[in-house]
Short mmCIF file of C-alpha atoms in Angstrom, two decimals:
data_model
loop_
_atom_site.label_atom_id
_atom_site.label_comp_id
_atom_site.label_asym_id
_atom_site.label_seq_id
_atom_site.Cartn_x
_atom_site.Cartn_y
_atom_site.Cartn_z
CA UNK J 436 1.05 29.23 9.12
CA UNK J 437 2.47 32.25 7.82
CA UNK J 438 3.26 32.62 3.85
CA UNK J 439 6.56 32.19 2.62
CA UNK J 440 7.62 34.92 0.22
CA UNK J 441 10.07 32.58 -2.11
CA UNK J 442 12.27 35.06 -3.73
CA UNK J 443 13.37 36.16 -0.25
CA UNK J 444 14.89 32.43 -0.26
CA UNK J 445 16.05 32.44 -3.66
CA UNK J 446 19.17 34.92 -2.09
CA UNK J 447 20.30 32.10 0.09
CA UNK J 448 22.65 29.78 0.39
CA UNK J 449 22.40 27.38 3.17
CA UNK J 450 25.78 26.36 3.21
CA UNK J 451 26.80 29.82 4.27
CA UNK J 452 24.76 29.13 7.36
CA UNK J 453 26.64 26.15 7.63
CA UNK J 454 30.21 28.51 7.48
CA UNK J 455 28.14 30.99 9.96
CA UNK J 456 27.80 28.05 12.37
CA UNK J 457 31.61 26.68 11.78
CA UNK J 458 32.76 29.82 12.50
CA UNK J 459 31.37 30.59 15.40
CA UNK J 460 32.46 27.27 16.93
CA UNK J 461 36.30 27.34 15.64
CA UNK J 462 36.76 31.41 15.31
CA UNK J 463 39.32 31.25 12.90
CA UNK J 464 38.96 31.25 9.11
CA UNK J 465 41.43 28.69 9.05
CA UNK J 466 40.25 25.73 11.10
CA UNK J 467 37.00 26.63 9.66
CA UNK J 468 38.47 26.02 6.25
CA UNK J 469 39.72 23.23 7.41
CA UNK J 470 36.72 21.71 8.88
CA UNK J 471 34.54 22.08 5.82
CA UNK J 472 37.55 20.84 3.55
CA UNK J 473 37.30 24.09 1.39
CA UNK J 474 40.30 26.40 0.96
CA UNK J 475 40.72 29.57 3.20
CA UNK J 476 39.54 31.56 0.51
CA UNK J 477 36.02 30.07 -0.23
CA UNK J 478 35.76 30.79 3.37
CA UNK J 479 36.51 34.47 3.45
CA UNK J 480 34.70 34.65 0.30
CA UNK J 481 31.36 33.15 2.07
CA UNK J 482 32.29 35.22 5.11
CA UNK J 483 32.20 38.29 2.49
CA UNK J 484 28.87 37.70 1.74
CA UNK J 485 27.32 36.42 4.93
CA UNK J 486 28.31 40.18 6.13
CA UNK J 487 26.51 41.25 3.04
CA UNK J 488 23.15 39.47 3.96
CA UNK J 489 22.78 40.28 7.68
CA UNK J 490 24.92 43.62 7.51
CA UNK J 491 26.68 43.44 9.58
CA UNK J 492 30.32 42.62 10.32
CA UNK J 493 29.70 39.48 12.16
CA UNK J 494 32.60 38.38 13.17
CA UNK J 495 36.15 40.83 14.14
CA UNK J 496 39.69 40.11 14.86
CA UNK J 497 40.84 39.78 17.82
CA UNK J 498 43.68 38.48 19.79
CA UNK J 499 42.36 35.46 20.83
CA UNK J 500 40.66 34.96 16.99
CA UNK J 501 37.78 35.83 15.74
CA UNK J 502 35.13 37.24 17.97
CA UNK J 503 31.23 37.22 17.25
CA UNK J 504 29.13 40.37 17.22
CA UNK J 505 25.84 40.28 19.02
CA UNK J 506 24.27 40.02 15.55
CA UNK J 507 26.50 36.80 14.90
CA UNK J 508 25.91 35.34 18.74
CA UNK J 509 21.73 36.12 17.91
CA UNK J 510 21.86 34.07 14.35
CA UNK J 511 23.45 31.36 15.64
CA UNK J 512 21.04 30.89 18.22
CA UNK J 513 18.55 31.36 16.29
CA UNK J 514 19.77 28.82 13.37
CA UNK J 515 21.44 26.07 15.26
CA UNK J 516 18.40 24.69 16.32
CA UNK J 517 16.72 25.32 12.96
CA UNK J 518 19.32 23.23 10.98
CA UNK J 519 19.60 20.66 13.48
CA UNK J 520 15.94 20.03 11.97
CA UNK J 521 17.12 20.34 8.98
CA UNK J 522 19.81 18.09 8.90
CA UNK J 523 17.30 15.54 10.28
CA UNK J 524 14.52 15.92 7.87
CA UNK J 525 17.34 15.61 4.97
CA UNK J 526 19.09 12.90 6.23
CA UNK J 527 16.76 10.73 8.78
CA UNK J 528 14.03 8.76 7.68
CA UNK J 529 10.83 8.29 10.29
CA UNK J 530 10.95 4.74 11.39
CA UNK J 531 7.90 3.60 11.71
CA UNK J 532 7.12 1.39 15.01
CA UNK J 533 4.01 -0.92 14.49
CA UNK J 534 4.30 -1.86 18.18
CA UNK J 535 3.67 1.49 19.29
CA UNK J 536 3.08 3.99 16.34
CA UNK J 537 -0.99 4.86 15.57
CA UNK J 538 -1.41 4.55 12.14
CA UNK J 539 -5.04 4.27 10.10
CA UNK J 540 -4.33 2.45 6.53
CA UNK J 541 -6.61 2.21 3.72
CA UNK J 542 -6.60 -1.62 2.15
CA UNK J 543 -8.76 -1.48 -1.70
CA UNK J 544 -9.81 -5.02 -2.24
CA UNK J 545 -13.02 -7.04 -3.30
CA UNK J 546 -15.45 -8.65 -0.70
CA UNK J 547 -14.32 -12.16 -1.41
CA UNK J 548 -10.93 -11.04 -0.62
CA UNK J 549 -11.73 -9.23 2.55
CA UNK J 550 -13.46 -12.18 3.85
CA UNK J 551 -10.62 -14.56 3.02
CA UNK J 552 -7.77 -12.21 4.54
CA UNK J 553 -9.19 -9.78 7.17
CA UNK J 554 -10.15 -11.66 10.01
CA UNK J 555 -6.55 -13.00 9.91
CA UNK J 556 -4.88 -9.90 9.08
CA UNK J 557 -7.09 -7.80 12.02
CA UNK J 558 -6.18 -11.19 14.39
CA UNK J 559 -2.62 -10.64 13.63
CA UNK J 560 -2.33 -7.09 13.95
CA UNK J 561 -4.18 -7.21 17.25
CA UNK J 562 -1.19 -9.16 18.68
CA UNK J 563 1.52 -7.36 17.34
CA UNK J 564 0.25 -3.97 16.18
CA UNK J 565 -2.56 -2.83 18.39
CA UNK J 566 -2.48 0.91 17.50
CA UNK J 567 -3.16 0.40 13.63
CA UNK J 568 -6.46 0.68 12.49
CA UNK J 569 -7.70 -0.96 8.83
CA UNK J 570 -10.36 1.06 6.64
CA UNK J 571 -11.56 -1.15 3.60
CA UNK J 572 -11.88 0.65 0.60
CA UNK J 573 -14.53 -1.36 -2.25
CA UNK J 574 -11.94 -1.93 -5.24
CA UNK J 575 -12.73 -4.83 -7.61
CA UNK J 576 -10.55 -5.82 -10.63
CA UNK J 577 -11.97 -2.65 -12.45
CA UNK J 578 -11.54 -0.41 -9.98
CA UNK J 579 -8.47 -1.13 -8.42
CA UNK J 580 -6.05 0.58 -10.99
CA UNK J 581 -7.75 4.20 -11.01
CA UNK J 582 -8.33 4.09 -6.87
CA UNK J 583 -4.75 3.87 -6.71
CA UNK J 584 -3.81 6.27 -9.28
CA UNK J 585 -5.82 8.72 -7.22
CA UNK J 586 -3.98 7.24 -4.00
CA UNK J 587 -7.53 6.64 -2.31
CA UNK J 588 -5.60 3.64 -0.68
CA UNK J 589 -2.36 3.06 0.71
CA UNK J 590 -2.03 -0.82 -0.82
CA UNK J 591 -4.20 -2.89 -3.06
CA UNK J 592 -4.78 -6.17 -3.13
CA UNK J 593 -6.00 -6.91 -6.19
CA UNK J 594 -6.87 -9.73 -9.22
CA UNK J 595 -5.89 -8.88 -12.68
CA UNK J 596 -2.82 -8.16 -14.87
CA UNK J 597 -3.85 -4.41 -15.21
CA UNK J 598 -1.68 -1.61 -13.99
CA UNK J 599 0.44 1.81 -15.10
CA UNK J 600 3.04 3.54 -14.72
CA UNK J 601 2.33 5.07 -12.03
CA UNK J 602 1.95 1.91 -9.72
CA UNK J 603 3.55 -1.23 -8.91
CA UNK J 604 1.67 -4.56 -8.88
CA UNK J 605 3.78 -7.38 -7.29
CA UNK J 606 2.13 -10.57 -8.04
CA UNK J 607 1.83 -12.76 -4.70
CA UNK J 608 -0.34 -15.99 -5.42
CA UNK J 609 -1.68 -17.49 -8.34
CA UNK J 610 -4.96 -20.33 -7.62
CA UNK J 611 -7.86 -21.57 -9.71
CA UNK J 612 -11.65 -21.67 -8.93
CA UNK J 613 -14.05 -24.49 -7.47
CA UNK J 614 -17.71 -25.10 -7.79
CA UNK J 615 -19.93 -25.22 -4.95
CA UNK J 616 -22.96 -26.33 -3.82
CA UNK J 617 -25.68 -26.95 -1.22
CA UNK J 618 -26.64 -30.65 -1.12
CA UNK J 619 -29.27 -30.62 0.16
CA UNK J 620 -31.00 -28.51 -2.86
CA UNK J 621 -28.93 -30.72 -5.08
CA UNK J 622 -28.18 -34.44 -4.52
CA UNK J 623 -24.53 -34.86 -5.62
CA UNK J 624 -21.49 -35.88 -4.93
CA UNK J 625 -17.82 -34.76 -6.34
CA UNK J 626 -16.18 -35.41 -8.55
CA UNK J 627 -18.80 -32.81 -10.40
CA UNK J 628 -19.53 -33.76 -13.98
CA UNK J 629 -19.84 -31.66 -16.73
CA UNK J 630 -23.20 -32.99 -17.82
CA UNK J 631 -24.42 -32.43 -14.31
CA UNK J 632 -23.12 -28.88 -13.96
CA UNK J 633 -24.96 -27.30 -17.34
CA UNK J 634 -28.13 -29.35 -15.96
CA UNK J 635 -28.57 -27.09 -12.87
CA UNK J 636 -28.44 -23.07 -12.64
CA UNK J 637 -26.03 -20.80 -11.61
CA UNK J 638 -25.40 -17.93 -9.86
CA UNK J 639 -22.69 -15.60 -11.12
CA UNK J 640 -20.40 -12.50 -9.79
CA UNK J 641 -20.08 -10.17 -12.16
CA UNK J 642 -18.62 -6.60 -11.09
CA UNK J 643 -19.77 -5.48 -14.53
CA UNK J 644 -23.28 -6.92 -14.62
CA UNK J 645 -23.02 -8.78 -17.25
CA UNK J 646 -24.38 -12.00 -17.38
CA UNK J 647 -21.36 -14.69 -18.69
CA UNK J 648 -18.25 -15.05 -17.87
CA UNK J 649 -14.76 -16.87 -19.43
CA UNK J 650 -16.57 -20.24 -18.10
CA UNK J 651 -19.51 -19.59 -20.48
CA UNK J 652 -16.92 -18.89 -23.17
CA UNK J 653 -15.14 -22.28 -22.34
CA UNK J 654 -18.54 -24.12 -22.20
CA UNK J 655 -20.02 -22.89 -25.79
CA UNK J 656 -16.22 -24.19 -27.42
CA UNK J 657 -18.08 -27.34 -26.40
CA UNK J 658 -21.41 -26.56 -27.65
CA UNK J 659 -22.54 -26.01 -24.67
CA UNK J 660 -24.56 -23.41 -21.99
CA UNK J 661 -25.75 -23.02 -18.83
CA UNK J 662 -28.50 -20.98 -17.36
CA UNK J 663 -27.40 -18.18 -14.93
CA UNK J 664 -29.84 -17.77 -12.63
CA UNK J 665 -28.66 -14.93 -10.66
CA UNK J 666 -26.18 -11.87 -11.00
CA UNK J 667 -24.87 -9.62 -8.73
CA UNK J 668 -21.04 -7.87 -8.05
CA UNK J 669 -20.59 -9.61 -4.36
CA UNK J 670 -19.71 -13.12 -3.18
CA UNK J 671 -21.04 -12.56 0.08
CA UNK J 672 -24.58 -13.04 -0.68
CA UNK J 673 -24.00 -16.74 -2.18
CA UNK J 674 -23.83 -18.96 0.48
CA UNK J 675 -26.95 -17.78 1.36
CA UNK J 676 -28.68 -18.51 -1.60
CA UNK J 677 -27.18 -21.98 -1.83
CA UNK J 678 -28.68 -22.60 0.87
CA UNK J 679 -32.08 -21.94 -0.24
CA UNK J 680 -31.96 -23.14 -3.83
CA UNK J 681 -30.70 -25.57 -6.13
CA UNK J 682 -27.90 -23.71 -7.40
CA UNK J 683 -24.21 -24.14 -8.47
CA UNK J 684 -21.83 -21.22 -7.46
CA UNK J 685 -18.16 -20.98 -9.56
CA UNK J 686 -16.13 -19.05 -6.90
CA UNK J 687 -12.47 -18.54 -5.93
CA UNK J 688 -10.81 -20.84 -4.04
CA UNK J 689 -9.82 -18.69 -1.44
CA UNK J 690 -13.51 -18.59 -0.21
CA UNK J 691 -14.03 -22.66 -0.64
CA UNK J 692 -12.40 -23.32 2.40
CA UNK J 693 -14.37 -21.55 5.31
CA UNK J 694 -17.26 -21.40 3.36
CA UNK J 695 -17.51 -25.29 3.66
CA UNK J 696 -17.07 -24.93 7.19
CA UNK J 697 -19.29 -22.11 8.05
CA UNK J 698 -22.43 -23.20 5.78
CA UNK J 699 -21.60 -26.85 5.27
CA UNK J 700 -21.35 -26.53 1.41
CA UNK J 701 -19.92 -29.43 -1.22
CA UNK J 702 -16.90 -28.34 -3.39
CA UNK J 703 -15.43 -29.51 -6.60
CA UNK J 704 -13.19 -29.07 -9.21
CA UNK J 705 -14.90 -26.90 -12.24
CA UNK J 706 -15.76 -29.44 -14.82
CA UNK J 707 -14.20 -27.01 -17.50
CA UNK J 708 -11.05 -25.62 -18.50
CA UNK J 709 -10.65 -22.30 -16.80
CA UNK J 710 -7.59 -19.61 -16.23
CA UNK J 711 -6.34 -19.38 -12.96
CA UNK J 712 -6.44 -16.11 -10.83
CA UNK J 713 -3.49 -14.28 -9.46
CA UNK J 714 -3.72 -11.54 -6.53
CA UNK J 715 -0.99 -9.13 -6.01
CA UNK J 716 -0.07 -6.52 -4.60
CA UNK J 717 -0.75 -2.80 -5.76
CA UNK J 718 0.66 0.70 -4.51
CA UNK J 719 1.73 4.15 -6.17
CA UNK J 720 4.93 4.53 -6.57
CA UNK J 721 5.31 7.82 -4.73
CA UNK J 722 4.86 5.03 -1.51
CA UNK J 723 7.43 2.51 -2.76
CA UNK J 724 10.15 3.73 -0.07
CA UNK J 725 7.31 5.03 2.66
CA UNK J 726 8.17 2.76 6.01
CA UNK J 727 4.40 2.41 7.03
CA UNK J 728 3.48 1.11 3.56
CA UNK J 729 6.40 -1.18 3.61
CA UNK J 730 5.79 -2.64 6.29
CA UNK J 731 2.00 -3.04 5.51
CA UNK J 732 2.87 -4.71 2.03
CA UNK J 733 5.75 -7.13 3.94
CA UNK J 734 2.58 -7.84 6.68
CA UNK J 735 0.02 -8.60 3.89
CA UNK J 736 2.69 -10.65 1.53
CA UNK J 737 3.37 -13.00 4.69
CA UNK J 738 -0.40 -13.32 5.19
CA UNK J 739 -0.94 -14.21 1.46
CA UNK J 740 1.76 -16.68 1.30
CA UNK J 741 0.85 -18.15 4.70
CA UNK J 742 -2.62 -19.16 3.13
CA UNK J 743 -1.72 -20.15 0.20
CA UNK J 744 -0.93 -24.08 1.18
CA UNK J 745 -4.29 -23.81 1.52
CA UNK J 746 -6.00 -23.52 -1.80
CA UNK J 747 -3.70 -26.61 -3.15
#
């Protein structure tokens, strides 16, 4: 594209292209006056220097009005179109057509989120939005703020109070956390009992490595620990471990659900006193009034809320 040399636009005044244009149409300094509600002589006066930009005399009197000159007759062909464009740009905002649009958006979340939401939210947009593809972008509770600082994702949907000015959070669902199990590895039956669940070991997500979490805190107000057996930053890899040892897993209750269908797993209530979770919604503000994001925020906050019977 060709450079645009800004003081050459710093002389201009667009609504003298909008007189230009007027004029042409009406021919007469009055009607034109008339049609842009100014008086007859802001019009002359913009006439003045309209002929002082192009050069030329642009338009002459004559007995039937004002006639163009070529000159005027070649702008206004040339411009008409051009603020047509304008005027739509300014004034027209891009709807944005899920049925038939092609859109790619970028969705920061955590893998236990992913794998309670997208196989509903790709199902749904399947039926009703088959052009729109989904990237995930890897954004846990520490990461989600800074990704979308940097806009590295169109929407968030995140866990955690954290945010800035530069973003929104809307918070969607709040929900608590359940213990699970393989019973075959261990022989029990909920309710879970808190002498029972310091008596086996754990596996723990931590997205900072670390190797406790507010449950430990809660636990040693009692006097109390429990051995974690096993750290690592994803949920995904716990079922499978369950599975294979005698381990307790503290997860959110978003997962509990179709993780005790898929792998046959026991659930319980966590035998201690722990906050709940919330997961909202996070974007940039620069995409508050952008129609694709609102309408992928409205999608996801219907998703959200239809699960949410669910974890009660």
């Amino acid at each position: 594209m060709q450079s645009i040399n800004e003081n050459d636009f710093s002389r201009i005044d667009l609504n003298l292209l909008v007189v230009l244009l007027v004029m042409f149409e009406v021919r007469s300094v009055t009607q034109a006056a008339h049609r842009l509600y100014l008086g007859q002589p802001a019009v002359s006066a913009a006439l003045k220097r309209l002929r002082e930009m192009f050069d030329d005399p642009l338009f002459v009197r004559a007995s039937n009005g004002m006639t163009p000159t070529p000159r005027a007759e070649q702008l206004v062909q040339q411009f008409a179109p051009l603020m047509q464009d304008l005027h739509r740009v300014i004034f027209t905002q891009q709807p944005f057509n899920a049925a038939q649009d092609s859109h790619s958006f970028r969705i920061g979340m955590s893998d236990w989120l992913e794998h309670w939401l997208m196989p509903d939210l790709l199902a749904e947009l399947a039926r009703v939005a088959p052009n729109i593809e989904v990237k995930v972008i890897a954004a846990d509770p520490w990461q989600a703020v800074p990704l979308m600082e940097q806009q590295q994702a169109d929407v968030a949907i995140a866990v955690g109070n954290e945010t800035s000015r530069d973003l929104t959070r809307e918070k969607i669902l709040r929900a608590g956390f359940s213990t699970l199990w393989d019973r075959q590895q261990i022989s029990l039956n909920a309710p879970l009992t808190l002498e029972q669940f310091v008596r086996y070991q754990h596996a723990l997500v931590s997205y900072r490595g670390v190797s406790e979490s507010a449950l430990d805190r809660q636990l040693q107000q009692q006097g109390l620990t429990r051995r974690v057996r096993y750290v690592t930053p994803n949920f995904s890899s716990l079922p499978l471990l369950l599975k294979r040892l005698p381990l307790f897993a503290t997860v959110p209750q978003g997962l509990v659900e179709s993780w005790r269908e898929l792998y046959d797993l026991n659930a319980a209530p966590v035998p201690v006193s722990m906050p709940d979770y919330e997961v909202s919604l996070l974007w940039h503000n620069a995409r508050s009034e952008d129609a694709a994001n609102c309408w992928l925020r409205d999608m996801l906050r219907r998703l959200i809320q239809r699960k949410t019977p669910h974890l009660t």
